[in-house]
Amino acid sequence: MAEQTAPPDVRRDGTAAKSDAAVVRDALGVGIAVGLSGFAFGVTSAGSGLSLLQTCALSLLVFTGASQFALVGALAAGGNPFTAAAGAFFVGTRNAFYGLRLSQLLALRPLVRPFAAQWVIDETTAVALAQPDRRSARIGFTVTGLTLYVLWNVTTLLGALGAEAIGDTAAWGLDAAGPAVFLALLAPMLRSTTERATAALAVLLGLGLLPVLPAGVPVLAAALAAPAVLWFRGRRTVGRRTDGRPEEDAR
């Protein structure tokens, strides 16, 4: 008789359940892979003129890679600290929208929420939302957040110490480490035509305005890409409806 394979566990709503071990494995993979990028931030921050204490404080207190890279990048380009901080703040506002979604999904106790808010970033949100149920989402969020927070801060310290040891980071080309890591994290998220068009327009705005605006301001101006693309897409949709043609697939 042929050996029968045991069917997977099924939840009440008919979707397949996911074991805790599988959730932990996936969360560790994301946390370790991204956490190692803290080394690039440490090198970039030290090369931008920030002290070891300032660099480590950014990773401990801010803990959102895109905003950290935006801040030190603007400072390295000679930007005003207030403008650089404004650009970093704007980049980090997406985490507030993540928090709105995760507050419903995780349903954490009020006393825990302020501490969990520190870990609301791209990676923890992606892992939590990918889970089939609340228990798995909580495990994925916690393991990803803890792994990434610890590893990011350790590698930030090592990167800053390494930058001090090798001297001028620009001579080694390490000033490009931050943008390269940021692009590597962003690229897999651009799945639809609208998202890719927004990213492309933001790049054009940022690069085009870089020679004429103070450092840090082009980052803020690049944010205009999102409403511009959405407005253009809305106009096309209205036009297609008027002509009686089917709407274009967003993908």
PDB file of N, CA and C in Angstrom, residues 28-78:
ATOM      1  N   LEU A  28      13.713  35.035  11.550  1.00  0.00           N
ATOM      2  CA  LEU A  28      15.161  35.096  11.757  1.00  0.00           C
ATOM      3  C   LEU A  28      15.894  35.386  10.451  1.00  0.00           C
ATOM      4  N   GLY A  29      15.412  34.789   9.370  1.00  0.00           N
ATOM      5  CA  GLY A  29      16.043  35.027   8.073  1.00  0.00           C
ATOM      6  C   GLY A  29      15.990  36.488   7.680  1.00  0.00           C
ATOM      7  N   VAL A  30      14.826  37.111   7.864  1.00  0.00           N
ATOM      8  CA  VAL A  30      14.685  38.531   7.534  1.00  0.00           C
ATOM      9  C   VAL A  30      15.512  39.387   8.484  1.00  0.00           C
ATOM     10  N   GLY A  31      15.431  39.089   9.782  1.00  0.00           N
ATOM     11  CA  GLY A  31      16.147  39.886  10.770  1.00  0.00           C
ATOM     12  C   GLY A  31      17.652  39.859  10.581  1.00  0.00           C
ATOM     13  N   ILE A  32      18.199  38.690  10.298  1.00  0.00           N
ATOM     14  CA  ILE A  32      19.646  38.563  10.116  1.00  0.00           C
ATOM     15  C   ILE A  32      20.097  39.214   8.815  1.00  0.00           C
ATOM     16  N   ALA A  33      19.345  38.966   7.738  1.00  0.00           N
ATOM     17  CA  ALA A  33      19.738  39.514   6.436  1.00  0.00           C
ATOM     18  C   ALA A  33      19.763  41.039   6.444  1.00  0.00           C
ATOM     19  N   VAL A  34      18.737  41.642   7.031  1.00  0.00           N
ATOM     20  CA  VAL A  34      18.664  43.107   7.044  1.00  0.00           C
ATOM     21  C   VAL A  34      19.526  43.689   8.155  1.00  0.00           C
ATOM     22  N   GLY A  35      19.623  42.975   9.278  1.00  0.00           N
ATOM     23  CA  GLY A  35      20.403  43.480  10.397  1.00  0.00           C
ATOM     24  C   GLY A  35      21.864  43.705  10.063  1.00  0.00           C
ATOM     25  N   LEU A  36      22.393  42.905   9.167  1.00  0.00           N
ATOM     26  CA  LEU A  36      23.785  43.074   8.763  1.00  0.00           C
ATOM     27  C   LEU A  36      24.017  44.390   8.021  1.00  0.00           C
ATOM     28  N   SER A  37      22.926  45.000   7.516  1.00  0.00           N
ATOM     29  CA  SER A  37      23.065  46.270   6.819  1.00  0.00           C
ATOM     30  C   SER A  37      23.443  47.399   7.768  1.00  0.00           C
ATOM     31  N   GLY A  38      23.295  47.171   9.071  1.00  0.00           N
ATOM     32  CA  GLY A  38      23.691  48.185  10.040  1.00  0.00           C
ATOM     33  C   GLY A  38      25.171  48.520   9.936  1.00  0.00           C
ATOM     34  N   PHE A  39      25.962  47.587   9.467  1.00  0.00           N
ATOM     35  CA  PHE A  39      27.387  47.848   9.264  1.00  0.00           C
ATOM     36  C   PHE A  39      27.576  48.974   8.257  1.00  0.00           C
ATOM     37  N   ALA A  40      26.788  48.929   7.172  1.00  0.00           N
ATOM     38  CA  ALA A  40      26.880  49.986   6.148  1.00  0.00           C
ATOM     39  C   ALA A  40      26.473  51.327   6.726  1.00  0.00           C
ATOM     40  N   PHE A  41      25.456  51.326   7.588  1.00  0.00           N
ATOM     41  CA  PHE A  41      25.048  52.596   8.186  1.00  0.00           C
ATOM     42  C   PHE A  41      26.134  53.138   9.108  1.00  0.00           C
ATOM     43  N   GLY A  42      26.730  52.264   9.902  1.00  0.00           N
ATOM     44  CA  GLY A  42      27.794  52.717  10.795  1.00  0.00           C
ATOM     45  C   GLY A  42      28.947  53.347  10.046  1.00  0.00           C
ATOM     46  N   VAL A  43      29.340  52.723   8.947  1.00  0.00           N
ATOM     47  CA  VAL A  43      30.430  53.262   8.128  1.00  0.00           C
ATOM     48  C   VAL A  43      30.025  54.595   7.501  1.00  0.00           C
ATOM     49  N   THR A  44      28.810  54.633   6.950  1.00  0.00           N
ATOM     50  CA  THR A  44      28.344  55.853   6.288  1.00  0.00           C
ATOM     51  C   THR A  44      28.200  57.004   7.272  1.00  0.00           C
ATOM     52  N   SER A  45      27.651  56.713   8.446  1.00  0.00           N
ATOM     53  CA  SER A  45      27.445  57.752   9.451  1.00  0.00           C
ATOM     54  C   SER A  45      28.766  58.323   9.937  1.00  0.00           C
ATOM     55  N   ALA A  46      29.716  57.433  10.219  1.00  0.00           N
ATOM     56  CA  ALA A  46      31.030  57.904  10.667  1.00  0.00           C
ATOM     57  C   ALA A  46      31.730  58.688   9.571  1.00  0.00           C
ATOM     58  N   GLY A  47      31.567  58.254   8.329  1.00  0.00           N
ATOM     59  CA  GLY A  47      32.174  58.974   7.221  1.00  0.00           C
ATOM     60  C   GLY A  47      31.525  60.321   6.970  1.00  0.00           C
ATOM     61  N   SER A  48      30.289  60.503   7.476  1.00  0.00           N
ATOM     62  CA  SER A  48      29.588  61.778   7.313  1.00  0.00           C
ATOM     63  C   SER A  48      29.967  62.788   8.378  1.00  0.00           C
ATOM     64  N   GLY A  49      30.792  62.361   9.337  1.00  0.00           N
ATOM     65  CA  GLY A  49      31.244  63.288  10.360  1.00  0.00           C
ATOM     66  C   GLY A  49      30.591  63.114  11.716  1.00  0.00           C
ATOM     67  N   LEU A  50      29.652  62.177  11.853  1.00  0.00           N
ATOM     68  CA  LEU A  50      29.028  61.955  13.154  1.00  0.00           C
ATOM     69  C   LEU A  50      29.965  61.165  14.053  1.00  0.00           C
ATOM     70  N   SER A  51      29.881  61.427  15.341  1.00  0.00           N
ATOM     71  CA  SER A  51      30.730  60.725  16.296  1.00  0.00           C
ATOM     72  C   SER A  51      30.205  59.310  16.523  1.00  0.00           C
ATOM     73  N   LEU A  52      31.001  58.505  17.193  1.00  0.00           N
ATOM     74  CA  LEU A  52      30.587  57.140  17.509  1.00  0.00           C
ATOM     75  C   LEU A  52      29.324  57.144  18.362  1.00  0.00           C
ATOM     76  N   LEU A  53      29.248  58.034  19.339  1.00  0.00           N
ATOM     77  CA  LEU A  53      28.076  58.119  20.211  1.00  0.00           C
ATOM     78  C   LEU A  53      26.843  58.545  19.424  1.00  0.00           C
ATOM     79  N   GLN A  54      26.983  59.527  18.558  1.00  0.00           N
ATOM     80  CA  GLN A  54      25.849  59.989  17.762  1.00  0.00           C
ATOM     81  C   GLN A  54      25.353  58.897  16.818  1.00  0.00           C
ATOM     82  N   THR A  55      26.285  58.175  16.215  1.00  0.00           N
ATOM     83  CA  THR A  55      25.910  57.101  15.298  1.00  0.00           C
ATOM     84  C   THR A  55      25.134  56.007  16.012  1.00  0.00           C
ATOM     85  N   CYS A  56      25.640  55.582  17.153  1.00  0.00           N
ATOM     86  CA  CYS A  56      24.968  54.521  17.901  1.00  0.00           C
ATOM     87  C   CYS A  56      23.628  54.985  18.463  1.00  0.00           C
ATOM     88  N   ALA A  57      23.550  56.264  18.859  1.00  0.00           N
ATOM     89  CA  ALA A  57      22.294  56.800  19.385  1.00  0.00           C
ATOM     90  C   ALA A  57      21.210  56.800  18.312  1.00  0.00           C
ATOM     91  N   LEU A  58      21.592  57.078  17.072  1.00  0.00           N
ATOM     92  CA  LEU A  58      20.616  57.056  15.983  1.00  0.00           C
ATOM     93  C   LEU A  58      20.010  55.670  15.809  1.00  0.00           C
ATOM     94  N   SER A  59      20.852  54.648  15.842  1.00  0.00           N
ATOM     95  CA  SER A  59      20.336  53.289  15.671  1.00  0.00           C
ATOM     96  C   SER A  59      19.523  52.830  16.873  1.00  0.00           C
ATOM     97  N   LEU A  60      19.917  53.246  18.063  1.00  0.00           N
ATOM     98  CA  LEU A  60      19.191  52.841  19.268  1.00  0.00           C
ATOM     99  C   LEU A  60      17.834  53.529  19.378  1.00  0.00           C
ATOM    100  N   LEU A  61      17.779  54.819  19.041  1.00  0.00           N
ATOM    101  CA  LEU A  61      16.579  55.603  19.297  1.00  0.00           C
ATOM    102  C   LEU A  61      15.693  55.771  18.064  1.00  0.00           C
ATOM    103  N   VAL A  62      16.299  55.954  16.910  1.00  0.00           N
ATOM    104  CA  VAL A  62      15.504  56.142  15.696  1.00  0.00           C
ATOM    105  C   VAL A  62      15.089  54.799  15.112  1.00  0.00           C
ATOM    106  N   PHE A  63      16.051  53.937  14.869  1.00  0.00           N
ATOM    107  CA  PHE A  63      15.832  52.570  14.408  1.00  0.00           C
ATOM    108  C   PHE A  63      14.862  52.478  13.226  1.00  0.00           C
ATOM    109  N   THR A  64      15.169  53.182  12.189  1.00  0.00           N
ATOM    110  CA  THR A  64      14.487  53.003  10.908  1.00  0.00           C
ATOM    111  C   THR A  64      15.506  53.351   9.837  1.00  0.00           C
ATOM    112  N   GLY A  65      16.023  52.341   9.183  1.00  0.00           N
ATOM    113  CA  GLY A  65      17.188  52.485   8.327  1.00  0.00           C
ATOM    114  C   GLY A  65      17.084  53.560   7.274  1.00  0.00           C
ATOM    115  N   ALA A  66      15.951  53.640   6.579  1.00  0.00           N
ATOM    116  CA  ALA A  66      15.821  54.625   5.508  1.00  0.00           C
ATOM    117  C   ALA A  66      15.964  56.041   6.045  1.00  0.00           C
ATOM    118  N   SER A  67      15.342  56.323   7.178  1.00  0.00           N
ATOM    119  CA  SER A  67      15.443  57.663   7.769  1.00  0.00           C
ATOM    120  C   SER A  67      16.859  57.952   8.245  1.00  0.00           C
ATOM    121  N   GLN A  68      17.515  56.945   8.806  1.00  0.00           N
ATOM    122  CA  GLN A  68      18.884  57.132   9.272  1.00  0.00           C
ATOM    123  C   GLN A  68      19.822  57.443   8.104  1.00  0.00           C
ATOM    124  N   PHE A  69      19.695  56.687   7.021  1.00  0.00           N
ATOM    125  CA  PHE A  69      20.532  56.933   5.850  1.00  0.00           C
ATOM    126  C   PHE A  69      20.227  58.300   5.237  1.00  0.00           C
ATOM    127  N   ALA A  70      18.931  58.687   5.221  1.00  0.00           N
ATOM    128  CA  ALA A  70      18.563  59.994   4.675  1.00  0.00           C
ATOM    129  C   ALA A  70      19.186  61.122   5.488  1.00  0.00           C
ATOM    130  N   LEU A  71      19.196  60.966   6.802  1.00  0.00           N
ATOM    131  CA  LEU A  71      19.747  61.998   7.676  1.00  0.00           C
ATOM    132  C   LEU A  71      21.248  62.165   7.474  1.00  0.00           C
ATOM    133  N   VAL A  72      21.987  61.069   7.566  1.00  0.00           N
ATOM    134  CA  VAL A  72      23.447  61.178   7.453  1.00  0.00           C
ATOM    135  C   VAL A  72      23.860  61.534   6.034  1.00  0.00           C
ATOM    136  N   GLY A  73      23.066  61.120   5.031  1.00  0.00           N
ATOM    137  CA  GLY A  73      23.381  61.482   3.658  1.00  0.00           C
ATOM    138  C   GLY A  73      23.259  62.974   3.425  1.00  0.00           C
ATOM    139  N   ALA A  74      22.203  63.574   3.990  1.00  0.00           N
ATOM    140  CA  ALA A  74      22.022  65.020   3.848  1.00  0.00           C
ATOM    141  C   ALA A  74      23.100  65.787   4.591  1.00  0.00           C
ATOM    142  N   LEU A  75      23.466  65.300   5.759  1.00  0.00           N
ATOM    143  CA  LEU A  75      24.526  65.961   6.523  1.00  0.00           C
ATOM    144  C   LEU A  75      25.866  65.857   5.807  1.00  0.00           C
ATOM    145  N   ALA A  76      26.129  64.704   5.218  1.00  0.00           N
ATOM    146  CA  ALA A  76      27.388  64.519   4.496  1.00  0.00           C
ATOM    147  C   ALA A  76      27.490  65.450   3.292  1.00  0.00           C
ATOM    148  N   ALA A  77      26.332  65.778   2.702  1.00  0.00           N
ATOM    149  CA  ALA A  77      26.322  66.669   1.544  1.00  0.00           C
ATOM    150  C   ALA A  77      26.375  68.131   1.943  1.00  0.00           C
ATOM    151  N   GLY A  78      26.493  68.390   3.256  1.00  0.00           N
ATOM    152  CA  GLY A  78      26.587  69.762   3.721  1.00  0.00           C
ATOM    153  C   GLY A  78      25.263  70.421   4.000  1.00  0.00           C
TER     154      GLY A  78
END
